mmCIF file of C-alpha atoms in Angstrom:
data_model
loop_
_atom_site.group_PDB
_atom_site.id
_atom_site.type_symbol
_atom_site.label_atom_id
_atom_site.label_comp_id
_atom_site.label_asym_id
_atom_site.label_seq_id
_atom_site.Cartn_x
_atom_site.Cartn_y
_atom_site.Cartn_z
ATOM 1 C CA UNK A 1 29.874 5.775 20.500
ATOM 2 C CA UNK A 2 27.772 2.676 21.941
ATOM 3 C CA UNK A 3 26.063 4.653 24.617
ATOM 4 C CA UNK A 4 22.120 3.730 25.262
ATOM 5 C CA UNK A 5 20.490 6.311 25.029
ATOM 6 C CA UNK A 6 17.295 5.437 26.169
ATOM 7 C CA UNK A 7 16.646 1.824 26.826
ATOM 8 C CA UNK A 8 13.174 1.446 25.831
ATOM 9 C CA UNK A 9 11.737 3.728 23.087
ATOM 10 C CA UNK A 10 8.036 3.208 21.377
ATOM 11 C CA UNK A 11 6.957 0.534 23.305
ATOM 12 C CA UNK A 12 3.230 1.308 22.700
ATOM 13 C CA UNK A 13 0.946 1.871 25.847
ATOM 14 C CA UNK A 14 -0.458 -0.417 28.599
ATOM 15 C CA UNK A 15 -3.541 -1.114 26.460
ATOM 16 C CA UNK A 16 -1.642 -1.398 22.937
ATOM 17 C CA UNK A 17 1.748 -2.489 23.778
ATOM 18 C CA UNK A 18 4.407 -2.951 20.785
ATOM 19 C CA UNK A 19 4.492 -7.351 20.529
ATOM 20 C CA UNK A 20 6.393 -7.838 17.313
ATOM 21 C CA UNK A 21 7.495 -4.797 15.213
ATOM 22 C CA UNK A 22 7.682 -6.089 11.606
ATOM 23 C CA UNK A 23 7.296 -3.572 8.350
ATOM 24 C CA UNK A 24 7.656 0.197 9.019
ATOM 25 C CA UNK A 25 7.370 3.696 7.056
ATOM 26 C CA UNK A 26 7.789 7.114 8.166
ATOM 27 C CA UNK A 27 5.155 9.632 7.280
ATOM 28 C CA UNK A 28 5.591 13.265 7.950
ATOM 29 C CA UNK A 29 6.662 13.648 12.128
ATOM 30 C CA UNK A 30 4.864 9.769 12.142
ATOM 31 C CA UNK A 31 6.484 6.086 12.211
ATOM 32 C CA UNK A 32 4.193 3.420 11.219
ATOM 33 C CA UNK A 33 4.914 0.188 12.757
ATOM 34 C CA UNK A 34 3.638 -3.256 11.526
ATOM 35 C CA UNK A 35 2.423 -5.201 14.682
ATOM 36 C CA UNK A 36 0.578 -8.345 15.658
ATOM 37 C CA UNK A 37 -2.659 -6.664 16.898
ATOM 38 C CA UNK A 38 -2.998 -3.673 14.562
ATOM 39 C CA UNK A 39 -0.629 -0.545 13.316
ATOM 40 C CA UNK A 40 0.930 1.932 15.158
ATOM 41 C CA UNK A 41 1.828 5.503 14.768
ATOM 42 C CA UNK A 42 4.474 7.177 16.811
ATOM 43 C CA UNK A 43 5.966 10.613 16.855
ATOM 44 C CA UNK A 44 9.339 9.142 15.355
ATOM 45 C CA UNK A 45 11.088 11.641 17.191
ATOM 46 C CA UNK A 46 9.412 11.248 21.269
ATOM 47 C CA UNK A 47 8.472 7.977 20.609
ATOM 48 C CA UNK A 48 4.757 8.784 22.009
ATOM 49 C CA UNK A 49 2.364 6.632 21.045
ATOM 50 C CA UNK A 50 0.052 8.478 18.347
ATOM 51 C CA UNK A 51 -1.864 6.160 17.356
ATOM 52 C CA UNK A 52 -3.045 2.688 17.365
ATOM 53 C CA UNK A 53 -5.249 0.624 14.618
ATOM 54 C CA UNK A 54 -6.757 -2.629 16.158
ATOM 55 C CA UNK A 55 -7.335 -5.242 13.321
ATOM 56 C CA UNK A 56 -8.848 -7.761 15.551
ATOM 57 C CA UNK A 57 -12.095 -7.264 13.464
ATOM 58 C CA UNK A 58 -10.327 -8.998 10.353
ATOM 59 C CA UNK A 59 -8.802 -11.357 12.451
ATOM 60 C CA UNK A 60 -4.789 -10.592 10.964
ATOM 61 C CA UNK A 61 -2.714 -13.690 9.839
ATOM 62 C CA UNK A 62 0.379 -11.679 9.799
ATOM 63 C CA UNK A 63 0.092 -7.916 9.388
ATOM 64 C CA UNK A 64 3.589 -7.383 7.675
ATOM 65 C CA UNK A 65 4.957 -4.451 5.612
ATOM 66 C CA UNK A 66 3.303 -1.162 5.288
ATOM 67 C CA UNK A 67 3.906 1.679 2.685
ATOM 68 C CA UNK A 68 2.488 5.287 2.239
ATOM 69 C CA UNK A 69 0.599 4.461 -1.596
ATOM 70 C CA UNK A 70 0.448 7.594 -4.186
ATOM 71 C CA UNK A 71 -3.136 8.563 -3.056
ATOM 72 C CA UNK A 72 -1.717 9.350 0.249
ATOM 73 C CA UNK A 73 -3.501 6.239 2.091
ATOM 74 C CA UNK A 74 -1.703 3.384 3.786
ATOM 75 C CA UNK A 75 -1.132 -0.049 2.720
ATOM 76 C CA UNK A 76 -0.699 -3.175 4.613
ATOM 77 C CA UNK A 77 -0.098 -6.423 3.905
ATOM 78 C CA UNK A 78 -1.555 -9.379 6.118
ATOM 79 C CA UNK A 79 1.047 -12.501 4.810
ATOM 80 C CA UNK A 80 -0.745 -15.032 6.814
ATOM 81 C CA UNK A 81 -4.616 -13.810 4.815
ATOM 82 C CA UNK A 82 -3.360 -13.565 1.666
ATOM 83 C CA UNK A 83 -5.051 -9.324 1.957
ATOM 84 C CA UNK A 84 -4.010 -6.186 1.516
ATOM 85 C CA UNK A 85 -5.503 -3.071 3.177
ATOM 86 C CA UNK A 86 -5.664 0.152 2.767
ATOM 87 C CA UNK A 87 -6.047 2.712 5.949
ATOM 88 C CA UNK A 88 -7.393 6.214 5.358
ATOM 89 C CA UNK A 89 -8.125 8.306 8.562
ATOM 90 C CA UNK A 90 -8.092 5.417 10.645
ATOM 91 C CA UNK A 91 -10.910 3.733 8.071
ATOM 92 C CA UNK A 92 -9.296 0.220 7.681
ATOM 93 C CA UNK A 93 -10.920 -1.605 3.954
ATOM 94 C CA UNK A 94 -9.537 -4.655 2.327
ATOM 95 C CA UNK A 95 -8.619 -3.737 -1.214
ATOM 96 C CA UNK A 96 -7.268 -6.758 -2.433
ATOM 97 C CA UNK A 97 -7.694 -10.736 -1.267
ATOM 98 C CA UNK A 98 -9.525 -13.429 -3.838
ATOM 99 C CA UNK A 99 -7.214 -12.032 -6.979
ATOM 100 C CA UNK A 100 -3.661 -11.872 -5.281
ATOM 101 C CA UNK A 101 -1.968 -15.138 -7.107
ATOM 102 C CA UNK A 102 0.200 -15.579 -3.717
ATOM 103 C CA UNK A 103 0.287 -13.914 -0.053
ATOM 104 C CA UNK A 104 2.149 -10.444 -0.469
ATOM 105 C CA UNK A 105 4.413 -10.326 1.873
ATOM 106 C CA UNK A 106 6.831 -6.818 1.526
ATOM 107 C CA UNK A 107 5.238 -3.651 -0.090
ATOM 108 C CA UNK A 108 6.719 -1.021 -1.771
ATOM 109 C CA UNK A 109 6.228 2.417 -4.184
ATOM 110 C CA UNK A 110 6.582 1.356 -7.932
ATOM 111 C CA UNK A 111 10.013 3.196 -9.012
ATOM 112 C CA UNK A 112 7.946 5.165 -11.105
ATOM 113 C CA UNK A 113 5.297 6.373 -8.050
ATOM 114 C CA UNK A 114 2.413 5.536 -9.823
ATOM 115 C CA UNK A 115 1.374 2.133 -8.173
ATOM 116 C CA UNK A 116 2.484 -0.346 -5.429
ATOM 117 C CA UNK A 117 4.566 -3.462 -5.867
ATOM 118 C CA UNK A 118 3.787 -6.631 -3.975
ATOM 119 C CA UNK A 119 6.260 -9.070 -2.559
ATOM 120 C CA UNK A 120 5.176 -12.718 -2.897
ATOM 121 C CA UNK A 121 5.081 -15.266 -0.211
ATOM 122 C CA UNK A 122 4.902 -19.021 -0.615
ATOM 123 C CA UNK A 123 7.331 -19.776 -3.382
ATOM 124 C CA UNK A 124 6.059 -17.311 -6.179
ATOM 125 C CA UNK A 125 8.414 -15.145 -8.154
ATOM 126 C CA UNK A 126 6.237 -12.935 -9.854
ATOM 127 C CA UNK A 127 6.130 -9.169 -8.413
ATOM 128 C CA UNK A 128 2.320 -8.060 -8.008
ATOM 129 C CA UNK A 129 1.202 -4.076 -9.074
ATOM 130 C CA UNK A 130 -1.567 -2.660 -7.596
ATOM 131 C CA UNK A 131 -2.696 0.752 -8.696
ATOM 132 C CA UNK A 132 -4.641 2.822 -6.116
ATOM 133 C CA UNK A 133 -6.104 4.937 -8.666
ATOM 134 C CA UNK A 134 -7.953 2.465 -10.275
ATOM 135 C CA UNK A 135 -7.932 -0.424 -7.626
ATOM 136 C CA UNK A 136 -6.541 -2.859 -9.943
ATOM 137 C CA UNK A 137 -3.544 -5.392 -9.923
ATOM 138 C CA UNK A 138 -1.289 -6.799 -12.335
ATOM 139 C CA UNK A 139 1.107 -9.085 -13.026
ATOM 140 C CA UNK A 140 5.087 -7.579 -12.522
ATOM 141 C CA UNK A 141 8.104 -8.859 -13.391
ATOM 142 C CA UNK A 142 9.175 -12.434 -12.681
ATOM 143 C CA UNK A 143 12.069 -12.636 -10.777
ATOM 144 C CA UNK A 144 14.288 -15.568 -12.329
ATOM 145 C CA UNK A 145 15.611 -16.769 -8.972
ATOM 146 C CA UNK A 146 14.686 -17.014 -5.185
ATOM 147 C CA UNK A 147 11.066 -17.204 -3.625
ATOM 148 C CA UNK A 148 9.180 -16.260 -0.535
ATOM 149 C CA UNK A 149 10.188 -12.397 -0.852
ATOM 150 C CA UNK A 150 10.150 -10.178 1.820
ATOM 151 C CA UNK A 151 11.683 -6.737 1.552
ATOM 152 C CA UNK A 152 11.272 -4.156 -0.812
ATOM 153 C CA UNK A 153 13.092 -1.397 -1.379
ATOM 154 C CA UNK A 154 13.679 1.680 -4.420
ATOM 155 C CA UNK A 155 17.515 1.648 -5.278
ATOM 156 C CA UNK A 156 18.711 3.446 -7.854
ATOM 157 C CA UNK A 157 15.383 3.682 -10.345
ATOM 158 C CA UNK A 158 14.676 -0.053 -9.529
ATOM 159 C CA UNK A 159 13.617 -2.216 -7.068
ATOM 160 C CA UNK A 160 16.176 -4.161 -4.318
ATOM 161 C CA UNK A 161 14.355 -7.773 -3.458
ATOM 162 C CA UNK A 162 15.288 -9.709 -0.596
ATOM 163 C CA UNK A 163 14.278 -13.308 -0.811
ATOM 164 C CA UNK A 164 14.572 -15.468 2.142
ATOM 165 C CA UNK A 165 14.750 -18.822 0.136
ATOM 166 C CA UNK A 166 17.788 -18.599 -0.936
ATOM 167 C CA UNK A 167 19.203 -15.448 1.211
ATOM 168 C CA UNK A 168 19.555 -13.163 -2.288
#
């Protein structure tokens, strides 16, 4: 009905506040937020602060969209790098960098499960796979209009693409 509830909820802690959310994914009683500084986790239902991942080490461009990959790790894209990293029990490692053919910018589970799609940044078109299993990417499918994707999201077997270059 329009009633606040609770005016501030996950706001992070004195030491790690919440700047920017961006990308998030539930996991289990977990939300994973996207954040200038690092990734949070918060019980999605308290809104306690779980957790908090400090990426100052890799010095972040833009820590963006984050997705829960087959293998059970988390993956994160840094937009501003031109990275993507994967986070398993709080170990952070960069997985992919030097062979991404543009920043990825959204992230999201391959309709099939198998492997990750990529979001280009920067004017690209072409969707990016990367398979955990293996630790290899490859080239998706072009999309014919648009360009500096951001959101990704399984609909109906397939992906949904947002683009913000031409608001499609």
């Amino acid at each position: 009905d329009g009633e606040i509830l609770e005016l501030e909820f996950m706001t992070g802690t004195e030491a790690h506040p919440l700047h920017g959310p961006r990308g998030m994914r539930i996991d289990g009683e977990w939300l994973w937020v996207a954040d200038a500084e690092g990734l949070h986790a918060f019980d999605r239902r308290s809104g306690e602060q779980m957790e908090f991942l400090d990426f100052a080490s890799f010095e972040p461009g833009f820590l963006n969209d984050i997705e829960l990959g087959p293998d059970g790790a988390l993956y994160l894209t840094d937009t501003g790098n031109a990275r993507l990293f994967r986070i398993v029990d709080g170990e952070i490692s960069v997985v992919a960098d030097a062979d991404l053919a543009s920043p990825p910018n959204g992230i999201a589970r391959d309709p099939t499960g198998a492997s990750l799609v990529l979001a280009p940044w920067g004017g690209g078109r072409m969707l990016m796979h990367y398979a955990p299993d293996s630790g290899e990417l490859s080239d998706g499918p072009t999309l014919p209009d648009g360009g500096n994707m951001d959101g990704l999201e399984p609909w109906q077997g397939g992906l949904l693409v947002a683009s913000q270059a031409d608001q499609a």
